Coordinates of C-alpha atoms in Angstrom, one line a residue:
M1 CA 0.1 0.1 0.1
G2 CA 1.8 3.3 -1.2
P3 CA 1.0 6.5 1.0
R4 CA -1.6 8.5 1.2
K5 CA -1.8 11.5 -0.7
S6 CA -3.4 15.0 -0.2
P7 CA -7.2 15.3 -1.1
G8 CA -5.7 19.0 -2.3
S9 CA -8.1 21.0 -0.3
P10 CA -6.6 21.4 3.7
L11 CA -10.3 22.1 5.0
S12 CA -11.7 18.6 3.8
R13 CA -10.6 16.2 6.7
S14 CA -10.5 12.5 5.1
S15 CA -11.5 9.7 7.0
A16 CA -9.3 7.5 4.8
P17 CA -6.0 6.3 6.8
P18 CA -3.2 7.9 6.9
A19 CA 0.4 6.9 4.7
G20 CA 1.0 3.1 5.6
G21 CA -2.4 2.3 6.8
A22 CA -2.1 2.6 10.7
R23 CA -3.1 -0.2 11.0
R24 CA -4.8 -1.9 14.5
E25 CA -3.5 -4.8 16.3
P26 CA -5.4 -5.7 19.6
G27 CA -5.2 -3.2 21.8
R28 CA -2.4 -1.0 20.0
A29 CA -2.5 1.5 17.2
V30 CA 0.6 2.1 15.7
S31 CA 1.5 5.7 14.4
R32 CA 4.3 7.4 12.0
V33 CA 4.3 10.0 14.4
A34 CA 4.0 10.9 18.2
L35 CA 4.4 13.9 20.2
T36 CA 6.3 14.2 23.4
A37 CA 4.8 15.8 26.8
E38 CA 6.3 19.1 26.0
A39 CA 5.6 19.0 22.4
A40 CA 2.0 18.4 23.2
R41 CA 1.7 21.2 26.4
L42 CA 2.6 24.0 23.8
V43 CA 0.2 22.3 21.2
R44 CA -2.6 22.8 23.7
R45 CA -1.2 26.5 23.9
L46 CA -1.0 26.9 20.5
R47 CA -4.4 25.3 20.1
E48 CA -5.9 27.7 22.4
E49 CA -4.5 31.1 20.8
H50 CA -4.6 30.0 17.6
G51 CA -7.7 27.4 16.8
P52 CA -7.0 24.1 14.8
L53 CA -3.6 23.3 13.9
M54 CA -1.8 21.7 11.3
F55 CA 1.6 20.3 11.0
H56 CA 3.9 20.2 7.7
Q57 CA 7.1 19.0 7.2
S58 CA 8.6 19.7 3.6
G59 CA 12.4 18.5 2.5
G60 CA 13.2 21.8 2.4
C61 CA 16.4 23.9 3.1
C62 CA 17.1 26.2 6.4
D63 CA 14.0 25.4 9.1
G64 CA 11.7 23.4 6.1
S65 CA 13.4 20.3 7.2
S66 CA 12.2 20.9 10.7
P67 CA 8.5 20.6 11.5
M68 CA 6.2 23.4 10.8
C69 CA 2.9 24.3 13.2
F70 CA 0.3 26.3 11.3
P71 CA -3.7 27.2 12.1
Y72 CA -5.4 24.5 9.9
G73 CA -5.9 25.2 6.4
E74 CA -3.5 28.0 6.6
F75 CA -0.5 26.0 4.6
R76 CA -2.4 24.6 1.4
T77 CA -1.6 20.8 0.9
G78 CA -1.9 19.2 -2.3
S79 CA -1.0 16.5 -4.5
S80 CA 2.6 16.6 -3.3
D81 CA 1.9 16.0 0.3
V82 CA 1.3 13.2 2.4
R83 CA -0.9 12.8 5.6
L84 CA 1.5 10.8 8.2
A85 CA -1.1 11.0 11.2
E86 CA -3.8 12.6 12.6
L87 CA -2.4 13.5 16.0
A88 CA -5.2 12.8 19.2
V89 CA -3.5 15.4 21.8
E90 CA -5.3 15.4 25.2
G91 CA -7.5 18.6 25.7
V92 CA -7.4 19.7 22.0
A93 CA -10.9 18.2 20.5
E94 CA -9.6 18.1 17.2
P95 CA -7.0 15.4 15.6
I96 CA -4.1 17.5 14.4
G97 CA -3.2 16.8 11.1
F98 CA 0.6 15.9 10.2
W99 CA 1.7 16.5 6.4
M100 CA 5.3 15.6 4.9
S101 CA 6.3 16.1 1.0
A102 CA 5.9 12.9 -0.6
D103 CA 9.4 13.4 -2.1
Q104 CA 10.9 13.5 1.4
F105 CA 8.7 10.3 2.5
E106 CA 9.8 8.4 0.0
R107 CA 13.2 9.1 2.0
W108 CA 11.7 8.5 5.3
R109 CA 8.9 6.0 5.1
H110 CA 10.9 3.4 7.2
T111 CA 11.3 6.3 9.8
H112 CA 9.0 6.9 13.2
L113 CA 9.4 10.6 14.1
T114 CA 8.6 12.2 17.4
V115 CA 8.1 16.1 17.4
D116 CA 9.5 17.6 20.0
V117 CA 10.6 20.9 21.5
V118 CA 13.8 22.7 22.0
P119 CA 15.0 26.1 23.3
G120 CA 15.8 28.6 20.1
R121 CA 14.0 30.5 17.3
G122 CA 12.9 28.6 14.5
S123 CA 10.9 29.6 11.8
G124 CA 9.5 32.9 11.5
F125 CA 6.3 30.8 9.7
S126 CA 5.5 28.4 12.6
L127 CA 3.2 29.3 15.3
E128 CA 5.7 28.5 18.1
A129 CA 8.4 31.0 17.0
P130 CA 7.5 33.7 19.0
E131 CA 7.5 31.7 22.2
G132 CA 11.5 31.5 22.2
V133 CA 10.9 27.5 21.3
R134 CA 11.1 25.4 18.3
F135 CA 9.6 22.4 17.5
L136 CA 11.9 19.3 16.4
I137 CA 11.8 16.2 14.7
R138 CA 13.5 13.2 16.6
S139 CA 13.5 9.9 14.5
R140 CA 14.5 6.1 14.8
L141 CA 14.0 3.4 12.2
L142 CA 10.5 1.4 12.3
T143 CA 10.7 -1.9 14.0
D144 CA 10.0 -5.0 12.4
E145 CA 6.6 -5.2 13.9
E146 CA 5.6 -1.4 13.3
T147 CA 6.9 -2.0 9.5
R148 CA 4.5 -5.0 9.2
C149 CA 1.5 -3.2 10.7
L150 CA 1.8 -0.2 8.4
G151 CA 2.8 -2.1 5.1
T152 CA 5.4 -0.3 4.6

């Protein structure tokens, strides 16, 4: 099963599973993306201030290789983007989509991503920039079990 391409409009929520299927095993769901507790706290604060959110990670230069947080729909996704996850964050009513450019996904398809927060200014386009912190990706290879469950 290949990656799930963007529906083309950031305002249309899809009920289709994220890229790789995120298949469920008894009592367990496998996801390509997770948030640290610190990142979840920041996401809750940003959600209160800006409304529904989304993440996008491109393979670009500068901070383009960092996850960027936007008000939902402010960043236009299209056929060159893949939705990797719909993140459930305690205290946030709706899931937060995590998108990646399709080119980058082809290189990272065997990787689990964890969104973390570190001190320092990131991109001026990402919502956390004025907070004096930036989102950062920590990655690891998917386990054999996760790879099997995701169909990667």
